[in-house]
Amino acid sequence: EIVNDKFTKTPSSEYAKRIRTLCHRNGLLIEIGGHFGNVARFLPPLVITETLAKKSVEIFADAVRKVEKSMLSQRLIST
């Protein structure tokens, strides 16, 4: 689940969409779902190599880091 911050755990469909966009730009297709539109869903093929699985995790983690960094920057600017 993608949330606005780790303490309140308020769902963030906005950040989920940003993560999805970054993943798509880097070759990883994910879906966003859930009641609040904040759940990242992986739909890998049934036959996937370990190398591709690791690459997928790297792309996703990189997207999360970038969105998290932009979130923190926005909070610092608005404070």
PDB file of C-alpha atoms in Angstrom:
ATOM      1  CA  GLU A   1       0.000   0.000   0.000  1.00  0.00           C
ATOM      2  CA  ILE A   2       1.200   3.477  -0.863  1.00  0.00           C
ATOM      3  CA  VAL A   3       0.574   6.024   1.910  1.00  0.00           C
ATOM      4  CA  ASN A   4       1.176   9.737   2.474  1.00  0.00           C
ATOM      5  CA  ASP A   5       3.340   9.097   5.512  1.00  0.00           C
ATOM      6  CA  LYS A   6       4.379   6.125   7.588  1.00  0.00           C
ATOM      7  CA  PHE A   7       2.744   7.358  10.779  1.00  0.00           C
ATOM      8  CA  THR A   8      -0.818   8.264   9.759  1.00  0.00           C
ATOM      9  CA  LYS A   9      -0.862   5.707   6.930  1.00  0.00           C
ATOM     10  CA  THR A  10      -3.298   7.834   4.940  1.00  0.00           C
ATOM     11  CA  PRO A  11      -3.760   6.194   1.516  1.00  0.00           C
ATOM     12  CA  SER A  12      -2.195   8.069  -1.411  1.00  0.00           C
ATOM     13  CA  SER A  13      -3.520   7.304  -4.864  1.00  0.00           C
ATOM     14  CA  GLU A  14      -1.516  10.283  -6.163  1.00  0.00           C
ATOM     15  CA  TYR A  15       1.820   8.791  -5.139  1.00  0.00           C
ATOM     16  CA  ALA A  16       0.743   5.359  -6.366  1.00  0.00           C
ATOM     17  CA  LYS A  17       0.051   6.837  -9.808  1.00  0.00           C
ATOM     18  CA  ARG A  18       3.462   8.531  -9.834  1.00  0.00           C
ATOM     19  CA  ILE A  19       5.154   5.251  -8.958  1.00  0.00           C
ATOM     20  CA  ARG A  20       3.225   3.454 -11.697  1.00  0.00           C
ATOM     21  CA  THR A  21       4.267   6.094 -14.244  1.00  0.00           C
ATOM     22  CA  LEU A  22       7.945   5.832 -13.295  1.00  0.00           C
ATOM     23  CA  CYS A  23       7.783   2.036 -13.455  1.00  0.00           C
ATOM     24  CA  HIS A  24       6.189   2.146 -16.902  1.00  0.00           C
ATOM     25  CA  ARG A  25       8.851   4.561 -18.158  1.00  0.00           C
ATOM     26  CA  ASN A  26      11.488   2.064 -17.065  1.00  0.00           C
ATOM     27  CA  GLY A  27       9.873  -1.015 -18.579  1.00  0.00           C
ATOM     28  CA  LEU A  28       7.892  -2.431 -15.652  1.00  0.00           C
ATOM     29  CA  LEU A  29       4.137  -2.695 -16.002  1.00  0.00           C
ATOM     30  CA  ILE A  30       2.259  -2.613 -12.710  1.00  0.00           C
ATOM     31  CA  GLU A  31      -1.376  -1.953 -11.913  1.00  0.00           C
ATOM     32  CA  ILE A  32      -2.804   0.234  -9.202  1.00  0.00           C
ATOM     33  CA  GLY A  33      -5.892  -0.985  -7.370  1.00  0.00           C
ATOM     34  CA  GLY A  34      -7.491  -1.306  -3.993  1.00  0.00           C
ATOM     35  CA  HIS A  35     -10.395   0.555  -2.459  1.00  0.00           C
ATOM     36  CA  PHE A  36      -8.390   3.816  -2.278  1.00  0.00           C
ATOM     37  CA  GLY A  37      -6.379   3.285  -5.476  1.00  0.00           C
ATOM     38  CA  ASN A  38      -3.136   3.011  -3.531  1.00  0.00           C
ATOM     39  CA  VAL A  39      -2.153  -0.660  -3.900  1.00  0.00           C
ATOM     40  CA  ALA A  40       0.626  -1.582  -6.334  1.00  0.00           C
ATOM     41  CA  ARG A  41      -0.031  -4.881  -8.088  1.00  0.00           C
ATOM     42  CA  PHE A  42       2.580  -6.923  -9.886  1.00  0.00           C
ATOM     43  CA  LEU A  43       1.407  -9.216 -12.667  1.00  0.00           C
ATOM     44  CA  PRO A  44       4.491 -11.165 -13.730  1.00  0.00           C
ATOM     45  CA  PRO A  45       4.330 -13.941 -16.289  1.00  0.00           C
ATOM     46  CA  LEU A  46       4.110 -17.449 -14.870  1.00  0.00           C
ATOM     47  CA  VAL A  47       7.483 -18.181 -16.418  1.00  0.00           C
ATOM     48  CA  ILE A  48       9.878 -15.447 -15.277  1.00  0.00           C
ATOM     49  CA  THR A  49      13.606 -15.663 -14.822  1.00  0.00           C
ATOM     50  CA  GLU A  50      15.247 -14.739 -11.560  1.00  0.00           C
ATOM     51  CA  THR A  51      17.155 -12.006 -13.396  1.00  0.00           C
ATOM     52  CA  LEU A  52      13.947 -10.377 -14.648  1.00  0.00           C
ATOM     53  CA  ALA A  53      12.315 -10.681 -11.236  1.00  0.00           C
ATOM     54  CA  LYS A  54      15.264  -8.935  -9.594  1.00  0.00           C
ATOM     55  CA  LYS A  55      15.254  -6.223 -12.268  1.00  0.00           C
ATOM     56  CA  SER A  56      11.533  -5.660 -11.642  1.00  0.00           C
ATOM     57  CA  VAL A  57      12.129  -5.195  -7.928  1.00  0.00           C
ATOM     58  CA  GLU A  58      14.982  -2.762  -8.666  1.00  0.00           C
ATOM     59  CA  ILE A  59      12.780  -0.686 -10.989  1.00  0.00           C
ATOM     60  CA  PHE A  60       9.949  -0.617  -8.443  1.00  0.00           C
ATOM     61  CA  ALA A  61      12.251   0.256  -5.528  1.00  0.00           C
ATOM     62  CA  ASP A  62      13.872   3.037  -7.560  1.00  0.00           C
ATOM     63  CA  ALA A  63      10.446   4.481  -8.422  1.00  0.00           C
ATOM     64  CA  VAL A  64       9.396   4.387  -4.754  1.00  0.00           C
ATOM     65  CA  ARG A  65      12.632   6.130  -3.710  1.00  0.00           C
ATOM     66  CA  LYS A  66      12.132   8.883  -6.309  1.00  0.00           C
ATOM     67  CA  VAL A  67       8.524   9.499  -5.313  1.00  0.00           C
ATOM     68  CA  GLU A  68       9.428   9.446  -1.624  1.00  0.00           C
ATOM     69  CA  LYS A  69      12.203  11.957  -2.258  1.00  0.00           C
ATOM     70  CA  SER A  70       9.817  14.263  -4.121  1.00  0.00           C
ATOM     71  CA  MET A  71       7.278  13.921  -1.271  1.00  0.00           C
ATOM     72  CA  LEU A  72       9.875  15.009   1.261  1.00  0.00           C
ATOM     73  CA  SER A  73      10.960  17.927  -0.936  1.00  0.00           C
ATOM     74  CA  GLN A  74       7.363  19.127  -1.252  1.00  0.00           C
ATOM     75  CA  ARG A  75       6.849  18.950   2.504  1.00  0.00           C
ATOM     76  CA  LEU A  76      10.027  20.929   3.173  1.00  0.00           C
ATOM     77  CA  ILE A  77       8.992  23.607   0.675  1.00  0.00           C
ATOM     78  CA  SER A  78       5.482  23.916   2.126  1.00  0.00           C
ATOM     79  CA  THR A  79       6.786  24.175   5.708  1.00  0.00           C
TER      80      THR A  79
END
